[in-house]
mmCIF file of C-alpha atoms and ligand atoms in Angstrom:
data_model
loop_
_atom_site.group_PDB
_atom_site.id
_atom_site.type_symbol
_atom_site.label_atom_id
_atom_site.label_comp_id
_atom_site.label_asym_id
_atom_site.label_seq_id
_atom_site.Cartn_x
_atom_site.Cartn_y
_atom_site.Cartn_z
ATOM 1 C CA UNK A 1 4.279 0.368 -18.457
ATOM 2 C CA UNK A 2 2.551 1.545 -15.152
ATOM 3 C CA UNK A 3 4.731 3.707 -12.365
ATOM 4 C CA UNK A 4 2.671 1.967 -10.094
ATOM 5 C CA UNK A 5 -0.348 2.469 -11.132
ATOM 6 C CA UNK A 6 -3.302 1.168 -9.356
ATOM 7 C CA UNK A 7 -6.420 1.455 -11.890
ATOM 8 C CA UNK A 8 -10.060 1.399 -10.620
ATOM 9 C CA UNK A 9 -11.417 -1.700 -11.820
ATOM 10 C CA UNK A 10 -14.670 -1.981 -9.968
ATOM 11 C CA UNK A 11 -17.635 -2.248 -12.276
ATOM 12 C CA UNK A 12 -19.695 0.073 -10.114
ATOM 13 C CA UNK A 13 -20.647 3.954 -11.408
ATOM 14 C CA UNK A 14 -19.277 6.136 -8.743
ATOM 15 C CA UNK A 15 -21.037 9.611 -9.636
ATOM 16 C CA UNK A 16 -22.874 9.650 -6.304
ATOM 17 C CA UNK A 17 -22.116 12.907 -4.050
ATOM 18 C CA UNK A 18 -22.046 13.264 -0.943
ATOM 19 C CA UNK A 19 -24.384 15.334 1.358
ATOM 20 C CA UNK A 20 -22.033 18.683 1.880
ATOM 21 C CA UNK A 21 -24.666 19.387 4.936
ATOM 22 C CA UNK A 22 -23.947 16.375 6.868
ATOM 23 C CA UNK A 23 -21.830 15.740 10.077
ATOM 24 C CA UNK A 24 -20.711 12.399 9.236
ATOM 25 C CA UNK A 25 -19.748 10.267 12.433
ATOM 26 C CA UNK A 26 -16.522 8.708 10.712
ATOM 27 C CA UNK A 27 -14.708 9.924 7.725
ATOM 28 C CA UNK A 28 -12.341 7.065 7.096
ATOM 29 C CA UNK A 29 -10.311 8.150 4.267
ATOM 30 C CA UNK A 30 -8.846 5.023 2.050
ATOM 31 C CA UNK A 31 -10.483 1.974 0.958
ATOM 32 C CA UNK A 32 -7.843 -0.466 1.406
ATOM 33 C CA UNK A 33 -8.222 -3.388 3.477
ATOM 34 C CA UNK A 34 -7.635 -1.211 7.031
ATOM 35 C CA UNK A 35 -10.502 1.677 5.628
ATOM 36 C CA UNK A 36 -12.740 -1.312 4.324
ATOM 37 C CA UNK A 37 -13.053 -3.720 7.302
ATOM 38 C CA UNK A 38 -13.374 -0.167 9.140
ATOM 39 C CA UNK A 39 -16.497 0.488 6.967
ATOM 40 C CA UNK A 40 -18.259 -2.720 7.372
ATOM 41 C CA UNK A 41 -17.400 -2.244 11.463
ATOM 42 C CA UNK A 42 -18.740 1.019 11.328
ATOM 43 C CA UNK A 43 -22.024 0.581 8.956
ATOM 44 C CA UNK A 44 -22.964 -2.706 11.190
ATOM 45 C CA UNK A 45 -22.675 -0.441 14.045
ATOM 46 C CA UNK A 46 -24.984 1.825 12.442
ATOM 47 C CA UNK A 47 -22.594 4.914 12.400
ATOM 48 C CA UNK A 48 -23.071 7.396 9.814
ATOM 49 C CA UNK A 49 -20.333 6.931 7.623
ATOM 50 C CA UNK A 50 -18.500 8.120 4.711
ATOM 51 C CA UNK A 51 -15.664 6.136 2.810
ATOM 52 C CA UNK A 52 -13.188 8.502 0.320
ATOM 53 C CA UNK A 53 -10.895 6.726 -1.867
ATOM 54 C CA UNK A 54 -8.475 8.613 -4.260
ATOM 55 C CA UNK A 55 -7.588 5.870 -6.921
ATOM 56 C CA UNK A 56 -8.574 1.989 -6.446
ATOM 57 C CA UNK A 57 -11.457 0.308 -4.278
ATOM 58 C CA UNK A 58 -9.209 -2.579 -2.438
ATOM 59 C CA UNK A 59 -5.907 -0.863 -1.681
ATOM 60 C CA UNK A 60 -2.617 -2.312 -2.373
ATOM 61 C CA UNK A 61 -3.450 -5.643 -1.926
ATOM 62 C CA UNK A 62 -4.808 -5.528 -5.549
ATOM 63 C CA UNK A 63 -1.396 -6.140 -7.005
ATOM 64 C CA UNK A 64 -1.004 -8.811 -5.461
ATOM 65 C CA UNK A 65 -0.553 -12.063 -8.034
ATOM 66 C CA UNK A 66 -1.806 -14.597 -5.000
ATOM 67 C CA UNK A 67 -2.258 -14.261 -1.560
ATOM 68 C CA UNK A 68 -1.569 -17.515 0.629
ATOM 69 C CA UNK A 69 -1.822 -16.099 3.903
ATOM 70 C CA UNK A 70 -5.427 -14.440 4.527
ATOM 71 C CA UNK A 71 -7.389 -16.152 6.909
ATOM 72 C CA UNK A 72 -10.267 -18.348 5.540
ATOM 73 C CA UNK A 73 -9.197 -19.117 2.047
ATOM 74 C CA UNK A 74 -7.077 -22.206 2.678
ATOM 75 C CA UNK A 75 -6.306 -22.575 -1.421
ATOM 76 C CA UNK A 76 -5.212 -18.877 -1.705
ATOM 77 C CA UNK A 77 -7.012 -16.111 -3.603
ATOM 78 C CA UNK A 78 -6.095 -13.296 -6.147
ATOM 79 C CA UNK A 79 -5.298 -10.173 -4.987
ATOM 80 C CA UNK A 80 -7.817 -8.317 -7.103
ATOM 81 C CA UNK A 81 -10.654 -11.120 -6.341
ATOM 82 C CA UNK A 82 -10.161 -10.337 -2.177
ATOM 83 C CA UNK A 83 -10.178 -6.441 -2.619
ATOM 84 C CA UNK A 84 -13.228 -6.553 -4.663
ATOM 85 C CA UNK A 85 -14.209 -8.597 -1.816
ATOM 86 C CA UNK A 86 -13.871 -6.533 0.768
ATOM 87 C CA UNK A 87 -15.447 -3.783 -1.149
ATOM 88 C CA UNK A 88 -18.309 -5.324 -1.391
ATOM 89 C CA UNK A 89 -19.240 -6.414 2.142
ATOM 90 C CA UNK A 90 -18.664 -2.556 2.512
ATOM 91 C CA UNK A 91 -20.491 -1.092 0.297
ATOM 92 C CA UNK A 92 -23.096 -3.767 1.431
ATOM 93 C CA UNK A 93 -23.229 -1.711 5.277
ATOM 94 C CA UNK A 94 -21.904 1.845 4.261
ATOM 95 C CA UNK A 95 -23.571 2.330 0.304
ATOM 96 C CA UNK A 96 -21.479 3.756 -2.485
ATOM 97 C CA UNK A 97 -17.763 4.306 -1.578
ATOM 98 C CA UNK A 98 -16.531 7.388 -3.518
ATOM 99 C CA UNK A 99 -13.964 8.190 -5.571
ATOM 100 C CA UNK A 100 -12.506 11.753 -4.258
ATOM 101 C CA UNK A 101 -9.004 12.498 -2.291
ATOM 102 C CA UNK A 102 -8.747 13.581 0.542
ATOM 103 C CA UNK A 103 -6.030 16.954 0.151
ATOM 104 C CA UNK A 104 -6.146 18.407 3.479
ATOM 105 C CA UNK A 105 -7.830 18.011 7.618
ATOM 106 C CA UNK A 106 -8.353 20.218 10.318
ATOM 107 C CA UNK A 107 -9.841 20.362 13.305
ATOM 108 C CA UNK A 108 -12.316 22.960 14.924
ATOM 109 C CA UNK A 109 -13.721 22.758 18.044
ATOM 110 C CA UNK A 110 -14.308 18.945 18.040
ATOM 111 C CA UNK A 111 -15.444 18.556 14.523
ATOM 112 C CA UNK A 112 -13.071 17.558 11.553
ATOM 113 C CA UNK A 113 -12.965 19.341 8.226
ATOM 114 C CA UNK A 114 -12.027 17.056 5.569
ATOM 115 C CA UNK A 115 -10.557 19.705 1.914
ATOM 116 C CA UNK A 116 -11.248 16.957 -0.627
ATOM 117 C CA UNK A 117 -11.245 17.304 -4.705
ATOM 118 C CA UNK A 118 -15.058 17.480 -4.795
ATOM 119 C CA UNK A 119 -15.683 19.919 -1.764
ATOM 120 C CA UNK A 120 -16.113 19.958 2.518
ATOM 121 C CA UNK A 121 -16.760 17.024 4.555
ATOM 122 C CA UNK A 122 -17.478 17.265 8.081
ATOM 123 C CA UNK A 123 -17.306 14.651 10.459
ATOM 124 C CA UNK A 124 -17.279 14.045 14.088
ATOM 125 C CA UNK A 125 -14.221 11.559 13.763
ATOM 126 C CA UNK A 126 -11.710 10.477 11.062
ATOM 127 C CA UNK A 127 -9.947 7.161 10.285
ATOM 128 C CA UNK A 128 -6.693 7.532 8.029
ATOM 129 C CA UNK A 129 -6.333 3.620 6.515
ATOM 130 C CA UNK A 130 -4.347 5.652 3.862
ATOM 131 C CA UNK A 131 -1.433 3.035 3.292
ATOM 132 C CA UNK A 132 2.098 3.828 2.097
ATOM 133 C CA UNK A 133 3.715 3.410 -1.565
ATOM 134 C CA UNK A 134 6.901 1.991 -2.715
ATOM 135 C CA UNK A 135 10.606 3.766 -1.713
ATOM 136 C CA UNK A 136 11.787 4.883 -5.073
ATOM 137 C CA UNK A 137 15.293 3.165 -5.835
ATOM 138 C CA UNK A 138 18.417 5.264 -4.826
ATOM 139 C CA UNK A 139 19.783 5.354 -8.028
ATOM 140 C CA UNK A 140 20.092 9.302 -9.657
ATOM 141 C CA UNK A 141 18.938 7.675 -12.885
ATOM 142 C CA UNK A 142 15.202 6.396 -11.199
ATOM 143 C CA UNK A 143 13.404 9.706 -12.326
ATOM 144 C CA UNK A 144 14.054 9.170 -16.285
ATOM 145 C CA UNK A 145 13.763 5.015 -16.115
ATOM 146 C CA UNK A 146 10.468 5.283 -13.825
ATOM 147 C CA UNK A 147 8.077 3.847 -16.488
ATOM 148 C CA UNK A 148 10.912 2.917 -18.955
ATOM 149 C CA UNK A 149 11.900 -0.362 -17.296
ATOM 150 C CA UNK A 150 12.179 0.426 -13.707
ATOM 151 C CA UNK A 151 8.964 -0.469 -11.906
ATOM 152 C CA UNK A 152 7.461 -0.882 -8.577
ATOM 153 C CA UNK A 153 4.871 -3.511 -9.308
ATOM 154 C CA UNK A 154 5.527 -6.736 -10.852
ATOM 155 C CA UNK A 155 1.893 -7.708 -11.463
ATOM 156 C CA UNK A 156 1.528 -4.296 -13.303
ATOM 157 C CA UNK A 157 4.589 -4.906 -15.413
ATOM 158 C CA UNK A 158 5.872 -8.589 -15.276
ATOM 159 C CA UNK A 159 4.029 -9.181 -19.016
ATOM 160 C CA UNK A 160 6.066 -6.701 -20.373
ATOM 161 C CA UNK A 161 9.271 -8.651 -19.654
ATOM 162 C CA UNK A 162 8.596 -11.880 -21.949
ATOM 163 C CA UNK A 163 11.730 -13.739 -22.032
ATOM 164 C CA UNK A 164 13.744 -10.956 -20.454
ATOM 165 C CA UNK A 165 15.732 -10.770 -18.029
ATOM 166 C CA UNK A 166 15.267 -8.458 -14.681
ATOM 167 C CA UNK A 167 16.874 -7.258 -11.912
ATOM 168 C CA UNK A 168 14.304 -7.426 -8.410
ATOM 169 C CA UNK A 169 15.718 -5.333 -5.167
ATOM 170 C CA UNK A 170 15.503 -5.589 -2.359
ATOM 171 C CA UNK A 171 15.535 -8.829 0.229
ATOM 172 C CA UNK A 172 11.800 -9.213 1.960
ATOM 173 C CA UNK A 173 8.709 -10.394 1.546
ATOM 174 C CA UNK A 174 7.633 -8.009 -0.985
ATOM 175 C CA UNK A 175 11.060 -8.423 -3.211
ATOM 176 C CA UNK A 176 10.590 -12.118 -2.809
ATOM 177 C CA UNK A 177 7.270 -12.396 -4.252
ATOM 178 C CA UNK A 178 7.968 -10.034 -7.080
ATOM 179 C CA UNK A 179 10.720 -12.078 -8.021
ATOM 180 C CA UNK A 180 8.792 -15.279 -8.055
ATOM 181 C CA UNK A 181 6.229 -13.766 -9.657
ATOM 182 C CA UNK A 182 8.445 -12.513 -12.410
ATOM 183 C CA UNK A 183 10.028 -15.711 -13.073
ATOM 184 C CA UNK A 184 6.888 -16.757 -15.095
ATOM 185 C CA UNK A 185 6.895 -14.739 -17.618
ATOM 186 C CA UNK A 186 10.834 -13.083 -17.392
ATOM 187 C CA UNK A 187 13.978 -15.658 -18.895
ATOM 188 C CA UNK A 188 16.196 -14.151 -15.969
ATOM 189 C CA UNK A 189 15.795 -12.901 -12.493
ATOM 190 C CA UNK A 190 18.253 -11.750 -10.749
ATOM 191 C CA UNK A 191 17.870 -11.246 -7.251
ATOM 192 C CA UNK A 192 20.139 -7.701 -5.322
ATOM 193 C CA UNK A 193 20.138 -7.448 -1.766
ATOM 194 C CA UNK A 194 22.370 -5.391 0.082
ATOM 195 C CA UNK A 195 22.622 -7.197 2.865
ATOM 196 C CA UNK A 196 24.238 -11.300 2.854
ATOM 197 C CA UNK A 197 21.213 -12.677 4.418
ATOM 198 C CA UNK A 198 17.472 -12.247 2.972
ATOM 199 C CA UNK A 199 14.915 -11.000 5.183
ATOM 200 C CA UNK A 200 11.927 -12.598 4.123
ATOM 201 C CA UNK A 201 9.200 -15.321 5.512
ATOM 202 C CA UNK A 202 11.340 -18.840 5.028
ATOM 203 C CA UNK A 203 8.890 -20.447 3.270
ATOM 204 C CA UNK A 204 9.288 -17.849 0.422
ATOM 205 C CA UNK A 205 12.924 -18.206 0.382
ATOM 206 C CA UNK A 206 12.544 -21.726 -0.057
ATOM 207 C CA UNK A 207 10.890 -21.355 -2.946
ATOM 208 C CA UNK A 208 12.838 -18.743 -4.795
ATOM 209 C CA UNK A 209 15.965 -20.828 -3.815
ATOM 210 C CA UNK A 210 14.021 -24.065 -5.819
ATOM 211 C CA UNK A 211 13.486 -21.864 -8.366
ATOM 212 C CA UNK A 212 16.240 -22.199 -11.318
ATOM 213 C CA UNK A 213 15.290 -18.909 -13.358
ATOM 214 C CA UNK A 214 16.518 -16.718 -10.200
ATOM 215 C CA UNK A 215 20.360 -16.000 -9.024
ATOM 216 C CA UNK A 216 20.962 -14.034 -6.232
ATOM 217 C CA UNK A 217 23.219 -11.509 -5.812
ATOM 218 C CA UNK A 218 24.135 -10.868 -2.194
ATOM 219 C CA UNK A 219 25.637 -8.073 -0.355
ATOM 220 C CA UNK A 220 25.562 -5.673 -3.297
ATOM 221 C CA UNK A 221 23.593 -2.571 -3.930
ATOM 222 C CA UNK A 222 22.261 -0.648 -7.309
ATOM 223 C CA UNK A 223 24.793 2.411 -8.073
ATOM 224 C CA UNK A 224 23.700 2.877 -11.825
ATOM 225 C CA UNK A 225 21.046 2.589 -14.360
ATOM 226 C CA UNK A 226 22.393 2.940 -18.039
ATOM 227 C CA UNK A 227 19.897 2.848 -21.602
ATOM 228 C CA UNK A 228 18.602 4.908 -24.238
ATOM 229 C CA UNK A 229 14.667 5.447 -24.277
ATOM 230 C CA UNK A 230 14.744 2.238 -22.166
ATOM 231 C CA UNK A 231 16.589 0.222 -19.018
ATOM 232 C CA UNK A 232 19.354 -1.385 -20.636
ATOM 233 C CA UNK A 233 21.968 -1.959 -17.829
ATOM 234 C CA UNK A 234 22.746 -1.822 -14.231
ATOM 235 C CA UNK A 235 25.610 -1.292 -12.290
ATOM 236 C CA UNK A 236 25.910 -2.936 -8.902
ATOM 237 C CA UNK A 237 28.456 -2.884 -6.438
ATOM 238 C CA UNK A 238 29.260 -5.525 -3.744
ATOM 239 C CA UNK A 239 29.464 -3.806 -0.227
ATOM 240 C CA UNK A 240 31.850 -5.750 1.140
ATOM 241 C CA UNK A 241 34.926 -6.039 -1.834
ATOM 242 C CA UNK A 242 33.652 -2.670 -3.093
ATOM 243 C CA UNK A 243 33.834 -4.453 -7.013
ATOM 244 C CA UNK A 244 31.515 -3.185 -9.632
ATOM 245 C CA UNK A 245 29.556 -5.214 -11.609
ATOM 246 C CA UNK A 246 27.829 -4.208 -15.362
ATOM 247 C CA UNK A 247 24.908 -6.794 -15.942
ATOM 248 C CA UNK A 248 22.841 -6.002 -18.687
ATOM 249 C CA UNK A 249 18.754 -6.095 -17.669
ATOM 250 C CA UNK A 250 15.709 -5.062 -19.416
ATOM 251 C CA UNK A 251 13.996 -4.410 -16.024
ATOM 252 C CA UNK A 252 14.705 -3.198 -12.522
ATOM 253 C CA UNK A 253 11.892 -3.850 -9.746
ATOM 254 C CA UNK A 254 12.182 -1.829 -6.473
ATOM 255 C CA UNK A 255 10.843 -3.473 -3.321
ATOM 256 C CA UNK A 256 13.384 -1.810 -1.077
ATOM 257 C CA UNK A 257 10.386 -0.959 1.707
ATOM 258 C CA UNK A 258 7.256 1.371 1.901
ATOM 259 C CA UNK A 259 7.035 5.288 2.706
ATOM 260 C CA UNK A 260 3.567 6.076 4.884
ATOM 261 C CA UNK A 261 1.162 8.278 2.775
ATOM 262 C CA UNK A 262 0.680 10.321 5.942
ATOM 263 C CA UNK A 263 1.400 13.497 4.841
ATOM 264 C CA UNK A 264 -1.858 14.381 5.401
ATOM 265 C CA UNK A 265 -1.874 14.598 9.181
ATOM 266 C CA UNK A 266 2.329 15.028 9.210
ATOM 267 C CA UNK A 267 1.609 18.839 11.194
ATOM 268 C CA UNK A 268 -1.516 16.735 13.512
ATOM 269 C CA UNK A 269 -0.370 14.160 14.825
ATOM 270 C CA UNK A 270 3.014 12.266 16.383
ATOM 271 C CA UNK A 271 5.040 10.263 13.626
ATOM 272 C CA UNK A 272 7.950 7.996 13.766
ATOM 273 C CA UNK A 273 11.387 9.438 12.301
ATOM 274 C CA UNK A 274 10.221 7.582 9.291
ATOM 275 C CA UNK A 275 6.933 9.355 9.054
ATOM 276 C CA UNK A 276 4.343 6.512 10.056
ATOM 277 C CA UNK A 277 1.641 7.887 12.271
ATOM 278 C CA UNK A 278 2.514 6.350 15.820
ATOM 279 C CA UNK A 279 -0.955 4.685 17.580
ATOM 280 C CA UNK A 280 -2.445 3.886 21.145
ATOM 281 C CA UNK A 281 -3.791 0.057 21.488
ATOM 282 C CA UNK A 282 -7.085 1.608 20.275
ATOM 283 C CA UNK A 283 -5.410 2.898 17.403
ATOM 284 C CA UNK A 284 -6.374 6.730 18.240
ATOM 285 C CA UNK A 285 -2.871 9.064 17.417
ATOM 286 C CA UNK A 286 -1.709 11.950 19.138
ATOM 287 C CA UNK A 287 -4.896 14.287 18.001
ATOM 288 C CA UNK A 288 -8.043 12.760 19.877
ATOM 289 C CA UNK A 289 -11.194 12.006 17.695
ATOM 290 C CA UNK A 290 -8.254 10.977 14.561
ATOM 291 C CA UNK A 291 -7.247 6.965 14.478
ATOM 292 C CA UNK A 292 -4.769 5.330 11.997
ATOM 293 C CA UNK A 293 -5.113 1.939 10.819
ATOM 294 C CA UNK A 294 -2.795 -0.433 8.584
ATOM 295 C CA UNK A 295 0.305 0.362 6.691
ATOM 296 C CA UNK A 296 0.438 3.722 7.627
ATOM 297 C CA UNK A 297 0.654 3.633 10.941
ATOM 298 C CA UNK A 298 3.694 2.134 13.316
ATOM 299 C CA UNK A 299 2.200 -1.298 13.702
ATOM 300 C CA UNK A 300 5.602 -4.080 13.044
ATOM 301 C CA UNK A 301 3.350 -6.061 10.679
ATOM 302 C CA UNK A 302 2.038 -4.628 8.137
ATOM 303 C CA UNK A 303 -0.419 -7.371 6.423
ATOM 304 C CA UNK A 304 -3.792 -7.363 4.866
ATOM 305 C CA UNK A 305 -4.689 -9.194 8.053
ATOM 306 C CA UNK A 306 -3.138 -7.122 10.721
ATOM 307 C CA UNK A 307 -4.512 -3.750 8.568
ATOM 308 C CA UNK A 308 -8.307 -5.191 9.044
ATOM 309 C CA UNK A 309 -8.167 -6.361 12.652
ATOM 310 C CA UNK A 310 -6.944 -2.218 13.122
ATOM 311 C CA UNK A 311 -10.035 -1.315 11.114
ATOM 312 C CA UNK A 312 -11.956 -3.259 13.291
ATOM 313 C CA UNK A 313 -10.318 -1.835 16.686
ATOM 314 C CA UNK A 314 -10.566 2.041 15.077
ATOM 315 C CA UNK A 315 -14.474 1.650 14.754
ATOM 316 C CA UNK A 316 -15.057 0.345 18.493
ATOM 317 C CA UNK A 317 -12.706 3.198 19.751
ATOM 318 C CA UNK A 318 -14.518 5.664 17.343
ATOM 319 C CA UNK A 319 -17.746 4.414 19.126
ATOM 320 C CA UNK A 320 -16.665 5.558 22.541
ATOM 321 C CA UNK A 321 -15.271 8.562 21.494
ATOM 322 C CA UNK A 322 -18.292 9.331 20.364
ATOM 323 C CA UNK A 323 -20.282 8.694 23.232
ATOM 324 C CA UNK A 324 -17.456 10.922 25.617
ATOM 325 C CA UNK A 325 -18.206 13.588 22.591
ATOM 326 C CA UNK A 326 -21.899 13.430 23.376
ATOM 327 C CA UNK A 327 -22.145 13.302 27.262
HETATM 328 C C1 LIG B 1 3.280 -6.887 -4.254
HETATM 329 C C2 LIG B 1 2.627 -6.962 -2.891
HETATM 330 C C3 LIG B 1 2.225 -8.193 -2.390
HETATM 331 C C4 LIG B 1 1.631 -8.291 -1.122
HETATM 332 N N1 LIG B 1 1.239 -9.518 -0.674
HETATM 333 C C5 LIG B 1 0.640 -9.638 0.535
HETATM 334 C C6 LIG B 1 0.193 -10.925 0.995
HETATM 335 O O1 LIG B 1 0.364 -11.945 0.323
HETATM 336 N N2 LIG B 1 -0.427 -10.974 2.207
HETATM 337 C C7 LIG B 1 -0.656 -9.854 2.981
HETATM 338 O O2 LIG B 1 -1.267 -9.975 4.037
HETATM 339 N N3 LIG B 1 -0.235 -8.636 2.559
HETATM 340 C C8 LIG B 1 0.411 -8.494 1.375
HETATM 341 N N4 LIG B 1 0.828 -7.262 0.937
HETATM 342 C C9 LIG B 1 0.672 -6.096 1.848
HETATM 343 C C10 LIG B 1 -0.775 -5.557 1.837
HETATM 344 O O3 LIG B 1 -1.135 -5.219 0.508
HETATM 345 C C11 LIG B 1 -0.895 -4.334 2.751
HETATM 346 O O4 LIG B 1 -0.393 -4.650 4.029
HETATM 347 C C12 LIG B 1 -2.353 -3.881 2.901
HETATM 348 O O5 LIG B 1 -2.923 -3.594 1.638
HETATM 349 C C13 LIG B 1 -2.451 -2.628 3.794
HETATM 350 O O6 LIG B 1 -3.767 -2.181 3.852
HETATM 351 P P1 LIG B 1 -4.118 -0.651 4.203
HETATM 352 O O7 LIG B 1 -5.612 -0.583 4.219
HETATM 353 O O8 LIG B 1 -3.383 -0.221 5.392
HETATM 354 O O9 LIG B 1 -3.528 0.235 3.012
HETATM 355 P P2 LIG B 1 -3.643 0.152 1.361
HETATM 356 O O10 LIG B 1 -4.051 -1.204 0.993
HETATM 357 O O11 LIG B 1 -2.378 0.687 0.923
HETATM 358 O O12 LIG B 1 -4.837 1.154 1.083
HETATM 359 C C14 LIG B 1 -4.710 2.530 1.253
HETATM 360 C C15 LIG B 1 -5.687 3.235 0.323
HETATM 361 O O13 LIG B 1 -5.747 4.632 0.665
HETATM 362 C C16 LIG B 1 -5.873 5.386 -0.525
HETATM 363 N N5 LIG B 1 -5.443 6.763 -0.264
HETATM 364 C C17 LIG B 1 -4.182 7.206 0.017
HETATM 365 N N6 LIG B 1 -4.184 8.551 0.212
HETATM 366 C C18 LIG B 1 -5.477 8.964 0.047
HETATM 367 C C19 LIG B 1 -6.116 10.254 0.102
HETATM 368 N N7 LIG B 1 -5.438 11.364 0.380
HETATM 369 N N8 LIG B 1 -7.462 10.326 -0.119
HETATM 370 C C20 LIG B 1 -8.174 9.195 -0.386
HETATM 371 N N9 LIG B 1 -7.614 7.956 -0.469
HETATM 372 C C21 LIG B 1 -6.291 7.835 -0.250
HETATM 373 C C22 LIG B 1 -4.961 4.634 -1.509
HETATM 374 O O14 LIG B 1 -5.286 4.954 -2.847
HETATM 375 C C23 LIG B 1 -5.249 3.173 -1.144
HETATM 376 O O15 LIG B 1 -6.298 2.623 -1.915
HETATM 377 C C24 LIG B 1 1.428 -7.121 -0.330
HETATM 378 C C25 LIG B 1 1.822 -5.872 -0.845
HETATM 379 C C26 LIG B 1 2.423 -5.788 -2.097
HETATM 380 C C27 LIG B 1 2.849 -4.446 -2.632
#
């Protein structure tokens, strides 16, 4: 079973170096949506550009079972088929993206120093379309279940549930579509959510509520995960009567929110209490000549389509930094 485990699926060798003698223009580290739509912005504008990507071309999105909502595919599309997508219109204006993490930045007298895996980048500006992961479950049991039945990725995982039945957490978007999702394969999906209203887009509620394979449990949060080498039970409580409930469950599925992978740049740049890097309009932070784009910035909605339009804003601010760098 994957911890959340985004593989690299693109066909496409990705030995290629990079030139260690180069001042890049951009560095835009991820290749998610946000760093993607950034690239083909930034190649199109003829800026010398390199794209770093620690684990999967496509970002997040490439979990997804279906998306419904992206502009300009009125029938939907798989998650997997629209990051490949976007990888290759970017790879189409930047070349090879490449597969190396980005550990550490600083900055020198206007000029950024990117410590990755496979040696020094330097570039005149940087765009961090790094993303955020899953909050792990409150629950002191989550360390030894991770991989044993709890999961943070129903597309990864829902196979392994045949005929099962799982718990889902949480009570927006995310938890919604993971439980719908999970009703195809799973016998039983049962729905927590601590608070007694769900928080997600009405359309989705309407169709786990027309769903008959999912019951909801309201007002009640996860206190205990029980099992042997595997989930076998978990205890709820209800917040408001304070009763505890055993049900037994051969998965639990977090989607209790997102934590901003911006560790990176926490000691550069201004973040919000809950760590997301907090942006202008043109998406530049606190540290001039470093933007943020997508889910790991501030923005209220984080989408695939509100992470691209960012990408595209980042590249026409990067543009006149530039030129203010150069005069
Ligand atoms: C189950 C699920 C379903 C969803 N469904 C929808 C939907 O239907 N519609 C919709 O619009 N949105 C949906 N979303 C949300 C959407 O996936 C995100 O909003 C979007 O992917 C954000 O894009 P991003 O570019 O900001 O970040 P991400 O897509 O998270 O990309 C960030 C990338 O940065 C890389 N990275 C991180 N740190 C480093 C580093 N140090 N060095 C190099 N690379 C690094 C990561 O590996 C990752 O590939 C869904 C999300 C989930 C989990």
């Amino acid at each position: 079973m994957n911890e959340f485990n985004l593989s690299f699926k693109s066909d496409v060798p990705r030995e290629k170096d990079f030139d260690k003698s180069v001042l890049y223009d951009i560095a835009i580290i991820g290749a998610g949506p946000g760093g993607l739509t950034a690239a083909i912005y930034a190649g199109r504008s003829r800026l010398n550009t390199i794209v770093l990507e620690k684990v999967s071309l496509g970002g997040l999105i490439t979990v997804s079972d279906w998306v419904e909502n992206f502009p300009g595919f009125p029938d939907g599309i798989s998650g997997e088929e629209l990051g490949e997508r976007f990888r290759k219109q970017a790879e189409k204006f930047v070349g090879k993206i490449i597969l190396n993490e980005v550990m550490n930045i600083r900055k020198e007298n206007n000029q950024f120093y990117l410590n990755t895996e496979k040696g020094e980048i330097k570039a005149k500006s940087v765009i961090l379309s790094t993303g955020s992961e899953p909050v792990k479950l409150p629950v002191s049991e989550e360390e030894k279940f991770r991989g044993k039945g709890i999961s943070y990725c129903a597309t990864c995982d829902a196979a392994f549930f045949k005929d099962k039945t799982v718990c889902v957490i949480g009570g927006g978007d995310t938890a919604l579509h993971e439980a719908i999702y999970l009703s195809k394969f799973a016998r039983r999906v049962i729905l927590l959510h601590r608070r007694g209203e769900l928080r997600a887009a009405k359309m989705l509620q309407e169709e786990l509520f027309a769903n008959p394979k999912v019951e909801l449990k309201l007002n009640s949060i996860p206190v205990n995960v029980f099992g042997g080498k595997k989930v076998e039970e978990i205890v709820i409580e209800n917040v408001q009567t304070h009763q505890k409930e055993a049900l037994q469950v051969d998965g639990i599925f977090g989607a209790i929110g997102e934590k901003p992978n911006s560790d990176l740049v926490k000691n550069l740049v201004e973040l919000t209490e809950k760590g997301f890097i907090k942006t202008d309009v043109n998406k530049e932070t606190s540290l001039k000549g470093l933007f943020a784009v997508g889910d790991v910035t501030d923005a209220p909605l984080k989408q695939v389509v509100t992470a691209c339009a960012d990408g595209a804003i980042a590249v026409t601010s990067v543009e006149q930094y530039i030129k203010n760098l150069e005069r």
